[in-house]
Short mmCIF file of C-alpha atoms and ligand atoms in Angstrom, two decimals:
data_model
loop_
_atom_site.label_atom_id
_atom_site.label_comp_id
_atom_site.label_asym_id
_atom_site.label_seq_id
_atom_site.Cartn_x
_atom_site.Cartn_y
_atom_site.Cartn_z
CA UNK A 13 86.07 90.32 117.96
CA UNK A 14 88.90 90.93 120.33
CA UNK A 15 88.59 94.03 121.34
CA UNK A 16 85.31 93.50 122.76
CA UNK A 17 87.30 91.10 125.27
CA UNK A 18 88.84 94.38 126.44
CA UNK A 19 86.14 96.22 126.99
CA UNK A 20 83.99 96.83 129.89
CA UNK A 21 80.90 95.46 128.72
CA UNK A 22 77.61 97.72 128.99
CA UNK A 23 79.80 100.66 129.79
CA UNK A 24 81.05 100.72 126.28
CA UNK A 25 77.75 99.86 124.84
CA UNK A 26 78.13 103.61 123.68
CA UNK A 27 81.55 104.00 121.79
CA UNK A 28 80.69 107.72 121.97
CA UNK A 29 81.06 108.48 126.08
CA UNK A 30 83.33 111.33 126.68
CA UNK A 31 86.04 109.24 128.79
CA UNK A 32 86.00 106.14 128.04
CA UNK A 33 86.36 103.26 131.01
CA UNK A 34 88.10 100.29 130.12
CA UNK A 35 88.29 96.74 132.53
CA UNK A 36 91.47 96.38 130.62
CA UNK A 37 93.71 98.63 128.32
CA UNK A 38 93.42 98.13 124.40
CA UNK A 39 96.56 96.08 123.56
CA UNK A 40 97.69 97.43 119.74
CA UNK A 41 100.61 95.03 118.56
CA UNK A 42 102.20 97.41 115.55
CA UNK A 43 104.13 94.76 113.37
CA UNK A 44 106.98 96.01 111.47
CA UNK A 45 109.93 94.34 109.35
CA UNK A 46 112.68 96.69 109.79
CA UNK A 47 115.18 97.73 112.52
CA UNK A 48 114.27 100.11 115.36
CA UNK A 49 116.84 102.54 114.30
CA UNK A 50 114.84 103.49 110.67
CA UNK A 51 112.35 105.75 110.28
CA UNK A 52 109.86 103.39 110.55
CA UNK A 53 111.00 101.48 113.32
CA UNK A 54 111.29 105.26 115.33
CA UNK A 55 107.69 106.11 114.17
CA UNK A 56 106.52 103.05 115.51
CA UNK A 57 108.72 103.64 119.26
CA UNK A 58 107.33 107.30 119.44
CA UNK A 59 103.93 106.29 118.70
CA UNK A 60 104.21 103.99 121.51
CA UNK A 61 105.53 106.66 124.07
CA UNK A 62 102.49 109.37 123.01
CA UNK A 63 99.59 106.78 122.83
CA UNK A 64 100.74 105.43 126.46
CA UNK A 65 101.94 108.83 127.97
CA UNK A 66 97.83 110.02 126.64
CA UNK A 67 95.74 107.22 127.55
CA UNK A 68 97.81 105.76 130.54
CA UNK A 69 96.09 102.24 131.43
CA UNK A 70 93.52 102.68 128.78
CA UNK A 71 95.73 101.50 125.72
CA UNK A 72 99.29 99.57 125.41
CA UNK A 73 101.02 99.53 122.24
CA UNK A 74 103.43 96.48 121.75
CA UNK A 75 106.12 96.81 118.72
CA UNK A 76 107.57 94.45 117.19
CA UNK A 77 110.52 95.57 114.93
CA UNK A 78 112.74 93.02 112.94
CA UNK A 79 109.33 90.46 111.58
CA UNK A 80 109.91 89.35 115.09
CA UNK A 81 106.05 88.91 114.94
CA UNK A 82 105.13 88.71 111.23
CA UNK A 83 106.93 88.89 108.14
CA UNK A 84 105.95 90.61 105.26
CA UNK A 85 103.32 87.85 103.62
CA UNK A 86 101.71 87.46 107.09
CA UNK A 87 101.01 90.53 108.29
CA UNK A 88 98.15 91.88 106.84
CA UNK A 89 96.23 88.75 106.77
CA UNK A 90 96.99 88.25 110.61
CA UNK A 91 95.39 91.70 110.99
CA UNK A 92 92.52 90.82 109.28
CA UNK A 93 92.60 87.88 111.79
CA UNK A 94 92.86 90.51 114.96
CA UNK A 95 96.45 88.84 115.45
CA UNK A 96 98.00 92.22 114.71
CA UNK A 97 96.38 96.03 115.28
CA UNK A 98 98.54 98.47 113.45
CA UNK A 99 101.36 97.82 110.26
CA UNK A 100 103.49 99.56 107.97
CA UNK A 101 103.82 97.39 104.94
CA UNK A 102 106.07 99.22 102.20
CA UNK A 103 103.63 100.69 99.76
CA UNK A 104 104.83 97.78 97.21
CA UNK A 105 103.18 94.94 99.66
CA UNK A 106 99.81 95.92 99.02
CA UNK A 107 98.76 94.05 95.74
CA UNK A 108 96.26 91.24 96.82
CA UNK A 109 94.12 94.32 98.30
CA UNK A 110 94.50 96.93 95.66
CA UNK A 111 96.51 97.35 92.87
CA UNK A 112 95.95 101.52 92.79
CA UNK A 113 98.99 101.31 94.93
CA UNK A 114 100.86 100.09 92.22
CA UNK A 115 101.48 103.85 91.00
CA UNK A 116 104.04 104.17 93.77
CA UNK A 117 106.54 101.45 92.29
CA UNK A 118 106.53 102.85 88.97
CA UNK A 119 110.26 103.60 88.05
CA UNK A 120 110.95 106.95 88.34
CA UNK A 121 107.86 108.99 88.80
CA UNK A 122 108.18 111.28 91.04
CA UNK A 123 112.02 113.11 91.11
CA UNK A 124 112.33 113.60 94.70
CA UNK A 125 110.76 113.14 98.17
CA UNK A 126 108.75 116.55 97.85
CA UNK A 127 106.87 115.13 94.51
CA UNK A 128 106.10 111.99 96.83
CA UNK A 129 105.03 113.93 99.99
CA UNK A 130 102.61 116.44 97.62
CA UNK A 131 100.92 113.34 96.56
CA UNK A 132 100.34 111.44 99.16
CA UNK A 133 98.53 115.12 100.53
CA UNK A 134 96.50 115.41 97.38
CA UNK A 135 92.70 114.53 96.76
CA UNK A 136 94.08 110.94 94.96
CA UNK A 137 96.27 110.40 97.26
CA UNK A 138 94.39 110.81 100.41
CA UNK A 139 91.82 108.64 98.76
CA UNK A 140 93.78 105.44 98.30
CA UNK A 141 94.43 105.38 102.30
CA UNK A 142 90.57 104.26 101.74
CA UNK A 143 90.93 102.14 98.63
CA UNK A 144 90.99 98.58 100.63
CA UNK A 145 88.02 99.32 103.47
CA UNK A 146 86.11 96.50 101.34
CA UNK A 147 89.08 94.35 101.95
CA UNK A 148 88.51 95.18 105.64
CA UNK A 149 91.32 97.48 105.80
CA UNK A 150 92.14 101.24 106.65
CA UNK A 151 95.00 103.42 105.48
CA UNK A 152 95.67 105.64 108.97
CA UNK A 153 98.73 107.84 106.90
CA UNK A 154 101.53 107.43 104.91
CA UNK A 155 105.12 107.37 106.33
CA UNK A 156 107.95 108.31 104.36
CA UNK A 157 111.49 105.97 103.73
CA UNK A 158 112.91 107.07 100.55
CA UNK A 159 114.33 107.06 97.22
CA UNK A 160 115.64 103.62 96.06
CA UNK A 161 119.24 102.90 95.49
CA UNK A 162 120.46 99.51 93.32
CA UNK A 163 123.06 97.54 95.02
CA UNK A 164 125.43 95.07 93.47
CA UNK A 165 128.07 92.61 93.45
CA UNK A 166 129.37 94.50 90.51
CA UNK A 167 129.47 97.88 89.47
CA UNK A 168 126.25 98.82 87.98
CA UNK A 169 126.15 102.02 85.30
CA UNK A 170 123.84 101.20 83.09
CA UNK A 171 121.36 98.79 82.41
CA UNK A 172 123.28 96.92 80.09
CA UNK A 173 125.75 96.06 83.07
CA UNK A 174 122.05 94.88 85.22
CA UNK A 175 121.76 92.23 82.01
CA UNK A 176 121.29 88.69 83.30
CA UNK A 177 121.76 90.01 87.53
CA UNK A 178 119.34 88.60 89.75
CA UNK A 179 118.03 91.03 92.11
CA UNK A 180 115.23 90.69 95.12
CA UNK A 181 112.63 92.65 95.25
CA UNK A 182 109.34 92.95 97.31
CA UNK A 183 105.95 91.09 96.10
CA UNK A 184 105.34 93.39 93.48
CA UNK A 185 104.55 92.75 89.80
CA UNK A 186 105.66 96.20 89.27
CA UNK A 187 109.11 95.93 90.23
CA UNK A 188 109.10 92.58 88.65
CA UNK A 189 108.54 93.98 85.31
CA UNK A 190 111.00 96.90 85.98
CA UNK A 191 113.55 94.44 86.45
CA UNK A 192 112.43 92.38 83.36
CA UNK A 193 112.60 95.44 81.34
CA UNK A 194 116.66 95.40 81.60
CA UNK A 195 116.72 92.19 81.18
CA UNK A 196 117.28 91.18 84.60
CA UNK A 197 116.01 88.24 86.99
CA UNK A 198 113.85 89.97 89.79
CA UNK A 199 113.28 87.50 92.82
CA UNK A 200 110.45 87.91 95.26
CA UNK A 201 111.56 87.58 98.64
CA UNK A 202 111.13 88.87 102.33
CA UNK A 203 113.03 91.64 103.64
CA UNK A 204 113.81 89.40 106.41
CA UNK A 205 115.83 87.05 104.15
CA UNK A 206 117.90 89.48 101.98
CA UNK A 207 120.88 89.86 104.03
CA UNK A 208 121.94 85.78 103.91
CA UNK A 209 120.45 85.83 99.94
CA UNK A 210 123.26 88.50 99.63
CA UNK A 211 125.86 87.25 102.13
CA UNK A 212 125.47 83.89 100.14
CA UNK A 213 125.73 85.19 96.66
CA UNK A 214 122.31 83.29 96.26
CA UNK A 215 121.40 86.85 94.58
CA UNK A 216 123.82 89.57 92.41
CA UNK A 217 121.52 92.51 93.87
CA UNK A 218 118.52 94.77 95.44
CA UNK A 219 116.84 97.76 95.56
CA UNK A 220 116.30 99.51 98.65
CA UNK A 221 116.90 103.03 100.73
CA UNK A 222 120.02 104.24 102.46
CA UNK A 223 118.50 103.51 105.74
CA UNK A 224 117.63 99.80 105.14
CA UNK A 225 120.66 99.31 103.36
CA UNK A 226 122.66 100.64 106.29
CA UNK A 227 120.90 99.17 109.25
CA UNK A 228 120.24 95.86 107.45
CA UNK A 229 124.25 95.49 107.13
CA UNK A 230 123.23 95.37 103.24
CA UNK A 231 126.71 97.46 102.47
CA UNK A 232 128.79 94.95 104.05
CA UNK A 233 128.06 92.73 101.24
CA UNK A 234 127.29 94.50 98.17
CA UNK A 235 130.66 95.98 96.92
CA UNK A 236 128.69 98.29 95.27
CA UNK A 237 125.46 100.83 95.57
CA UNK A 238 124.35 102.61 92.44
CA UNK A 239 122.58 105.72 93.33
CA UNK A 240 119.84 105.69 90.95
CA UNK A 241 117.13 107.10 93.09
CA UNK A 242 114.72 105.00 90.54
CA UNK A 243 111.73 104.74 92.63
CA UNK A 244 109.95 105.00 96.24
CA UNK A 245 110.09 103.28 99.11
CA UNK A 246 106.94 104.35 101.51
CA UNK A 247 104.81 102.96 103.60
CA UNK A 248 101.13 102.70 104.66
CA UNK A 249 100.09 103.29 108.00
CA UNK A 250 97.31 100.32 108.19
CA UNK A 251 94.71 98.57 110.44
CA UNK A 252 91.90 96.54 110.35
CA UNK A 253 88.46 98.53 109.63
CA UNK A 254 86.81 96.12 112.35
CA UNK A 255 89.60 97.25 115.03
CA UNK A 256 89.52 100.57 114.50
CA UNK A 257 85.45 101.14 113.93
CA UNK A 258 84.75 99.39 117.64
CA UNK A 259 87.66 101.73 119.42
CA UNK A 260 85.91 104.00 122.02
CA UNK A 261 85.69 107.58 119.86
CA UNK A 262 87.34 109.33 122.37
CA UNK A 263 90.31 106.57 122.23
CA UNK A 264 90.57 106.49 118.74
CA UNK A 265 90.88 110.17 118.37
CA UNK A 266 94.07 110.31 120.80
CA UNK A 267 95.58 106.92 118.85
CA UNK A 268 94.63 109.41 115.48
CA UNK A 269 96.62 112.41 117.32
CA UNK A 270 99.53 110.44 118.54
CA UNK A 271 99.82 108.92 115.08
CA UNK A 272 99.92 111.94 112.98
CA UNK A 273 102.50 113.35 115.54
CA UNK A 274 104.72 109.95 115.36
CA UNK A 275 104.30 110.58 111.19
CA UNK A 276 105.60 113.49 111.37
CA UNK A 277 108.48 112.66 113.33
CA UNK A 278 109.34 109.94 111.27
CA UNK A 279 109.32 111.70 108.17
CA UNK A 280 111.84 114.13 109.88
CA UNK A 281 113.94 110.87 110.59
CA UNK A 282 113.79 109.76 107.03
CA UNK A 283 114.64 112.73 105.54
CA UNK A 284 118.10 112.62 107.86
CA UNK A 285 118.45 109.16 107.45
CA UNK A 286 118.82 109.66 103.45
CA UNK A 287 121.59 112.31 103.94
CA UNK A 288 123.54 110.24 107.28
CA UNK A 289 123.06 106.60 106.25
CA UNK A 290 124.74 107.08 102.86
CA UNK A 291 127.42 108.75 104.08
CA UNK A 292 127.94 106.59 106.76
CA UNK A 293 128.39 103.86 104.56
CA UNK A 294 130.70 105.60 102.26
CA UNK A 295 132.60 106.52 105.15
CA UNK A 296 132.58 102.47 106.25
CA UNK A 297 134.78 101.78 102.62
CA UNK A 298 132.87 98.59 102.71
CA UNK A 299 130.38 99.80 100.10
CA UNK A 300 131.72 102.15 96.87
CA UNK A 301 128.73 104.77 95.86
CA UNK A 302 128.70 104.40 92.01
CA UNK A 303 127.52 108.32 90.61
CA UNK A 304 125.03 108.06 87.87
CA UNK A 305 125.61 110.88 85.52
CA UNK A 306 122.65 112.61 83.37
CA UNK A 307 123.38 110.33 80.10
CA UNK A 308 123.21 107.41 81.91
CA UNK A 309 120.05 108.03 84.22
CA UNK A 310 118.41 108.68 80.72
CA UNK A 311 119.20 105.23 79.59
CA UNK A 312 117.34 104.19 82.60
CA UNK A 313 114.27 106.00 82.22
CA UNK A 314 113.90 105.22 78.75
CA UNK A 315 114.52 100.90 79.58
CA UNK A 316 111.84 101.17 82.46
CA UNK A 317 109.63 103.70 81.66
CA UNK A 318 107.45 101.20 79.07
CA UNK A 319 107.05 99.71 82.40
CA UNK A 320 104.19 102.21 82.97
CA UNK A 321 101.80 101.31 80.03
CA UNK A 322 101.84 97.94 81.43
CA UNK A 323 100.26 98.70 84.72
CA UNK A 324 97.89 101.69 83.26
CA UNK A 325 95.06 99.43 83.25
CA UNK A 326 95.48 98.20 86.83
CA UNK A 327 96.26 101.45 88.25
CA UNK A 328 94.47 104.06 86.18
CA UNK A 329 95.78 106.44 83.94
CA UNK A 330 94.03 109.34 86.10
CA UNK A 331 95.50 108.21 89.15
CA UNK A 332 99.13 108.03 87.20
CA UNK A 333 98.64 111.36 85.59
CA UNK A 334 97.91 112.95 88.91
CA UNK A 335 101.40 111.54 90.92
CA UNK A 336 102.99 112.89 88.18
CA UNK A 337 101.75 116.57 88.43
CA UNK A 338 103.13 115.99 91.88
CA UNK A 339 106.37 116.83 90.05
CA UNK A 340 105.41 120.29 89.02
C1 LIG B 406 111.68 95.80 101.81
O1 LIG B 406 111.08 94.72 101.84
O2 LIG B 406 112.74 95.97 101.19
C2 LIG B 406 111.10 96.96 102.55
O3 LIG B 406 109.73 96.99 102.35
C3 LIG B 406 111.37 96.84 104.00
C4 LIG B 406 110.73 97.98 104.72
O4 LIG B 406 109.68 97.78 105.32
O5 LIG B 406 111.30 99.07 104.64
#
């Protein structure tokens, strides 16, 4: 195991020693696939500058924004490789671990951020930050992007005008069923790859948050973005159960710290980032925001919501039933 490269041998025979001594700092590569400027990608920088600022020479925390190091596919089996320490996979990327995570892409479950953020706090949700340690991996927290918005080449109002559009989405069955639902042709692809599948008119559409749409350039070429705030787009906070068991305790407790802190930061980040990226790209004219009145967000929920029974087996009614009550 790598870490134990790191290490100072018999010193650290004891995980447990008050301060620990290291021959060389801990290096934690954190792999992400979006820009620095998202709420992700300023998580990731501030959770950088507390881990090194606590545990100067003892740990170094590499990012790597943009896939530079892994895409999507890769990362979580190069972390199971030691390849990779820490990701943030969008909750959606999950499914060849567990499939509870599933109940996050269901179209519109929970109305708004505050339904999502209750949640992920709850007894169910705290749980499912465990549901993959037999996988060999450990949920550290849950970062928040946001709602999802449905961008198009055309003007998108209903789901009769979605008929026959083919849109990317992550690897999820999920989504691939929501799109299937309105008769549309979902495409699993990278995040890494949408902007040319767009540019090139290989694909009509996708669904994704203000922030990604805006600092992925998405807006320049999608004439339009349908706010439909139709489902979630968080993330899980992950590492390898093997990494993080052999850290030093005292170590792991300041990573903990400065990761909660960094989480809570970002959240603030994404919650501005909602509100500033939209308007920036209305105020760009590249982009028009299509309004989705009452009537027409009910036509919606009634096309995808079948989309739920499908999945009830996978995910668990319970486990549905209690993101719900998140709502209340
Ligand atoms: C996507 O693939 O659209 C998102 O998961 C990207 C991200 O990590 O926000």
């Amino acid at each position: 195991m790598k870490i134990r490269l790191f290490l100072a041998g018999a010193l650290l025979a004891t995980s447990a020693l008050a301060t620990t001594v290291l021959a060389k700092p801990v290096v934690i590569k954190f792999s992400h696939v979006v820009a620095e400027n998202t709420p992700k990608g300023k998580m990731a920088n501030r959770f950088k500058e507390l881990v090194e600022k606590r545990l100067p020479g003892k740990v170094e925390v590499k990012v790597f924004p943009s896939a530079q190091l892994f895409g999507d596919n890769k990362v979580l089996e190069a972390m199971l490789l030691g390849d990779v320490q820490i990701a943030a996979p969008s909750l959606s990327k999950f499914k060849r671990y567990t499939k509870k995570l599933q109940v996050f892409d269901l179209p519109f479950l929970f109305n708004d951020m505050q339904a999502v953020e209750k949640f992920q706090k709850s007894p169910e949700g705290l749980k499912l930050l465990s549901s993959m340690q037999k996988k060999g991996l450990q949920g550290l927290g849950y970062i928040h992007n946001g709602l999802k918005q449905l961008s198009a080449n055309t003007k998108v109002k209903t789901p009769a005008d979605a008929k026959n559009l083919k849109f990317r989405i992550m690897a999820s069955d999920v989504l691939a069923a929501q799109f299937q639902a309105i008769d549309a042709m979902p495409l699993k692809k990278p995040f890494s790859e949408v902007f040319t599948l767009l540019q090139t008119k290989a694909i009509d559409g996708q669904e994704n948050t203000w922030s990604n749409i805006y600092s992925k350039k998405f807006f320049e070429v999608q004439p339009f973005i349908s706010e439909t705030n139709h489902g979630v787009l968080d993330y899980m906070v992950v590492t390898s159960t093997e990494f993080w068991s052999e850290l030093p305790v005292d170590i792991r407790a300041e990573v903990k710290k400065s990761l909660d802190e960094a989480i809570i930061y970002g959240n603030k980040v994404a919650a501005e980032k909602a509100v500033k990226d939209r308007q920036r790209i209305i105020d760009s004219k590249r982009s028009e925001v299509v309004a989705i009145s009452a009537a027409e967000r009910k036509k919606w929920i009634n096309a995808m919501r079948p989309v739920w029974k499908k999945f009830e087996k996978q995910i668990g009614k319970k486990l549905i039933a209690a993101a719900e009550a998140s709502n209340q």
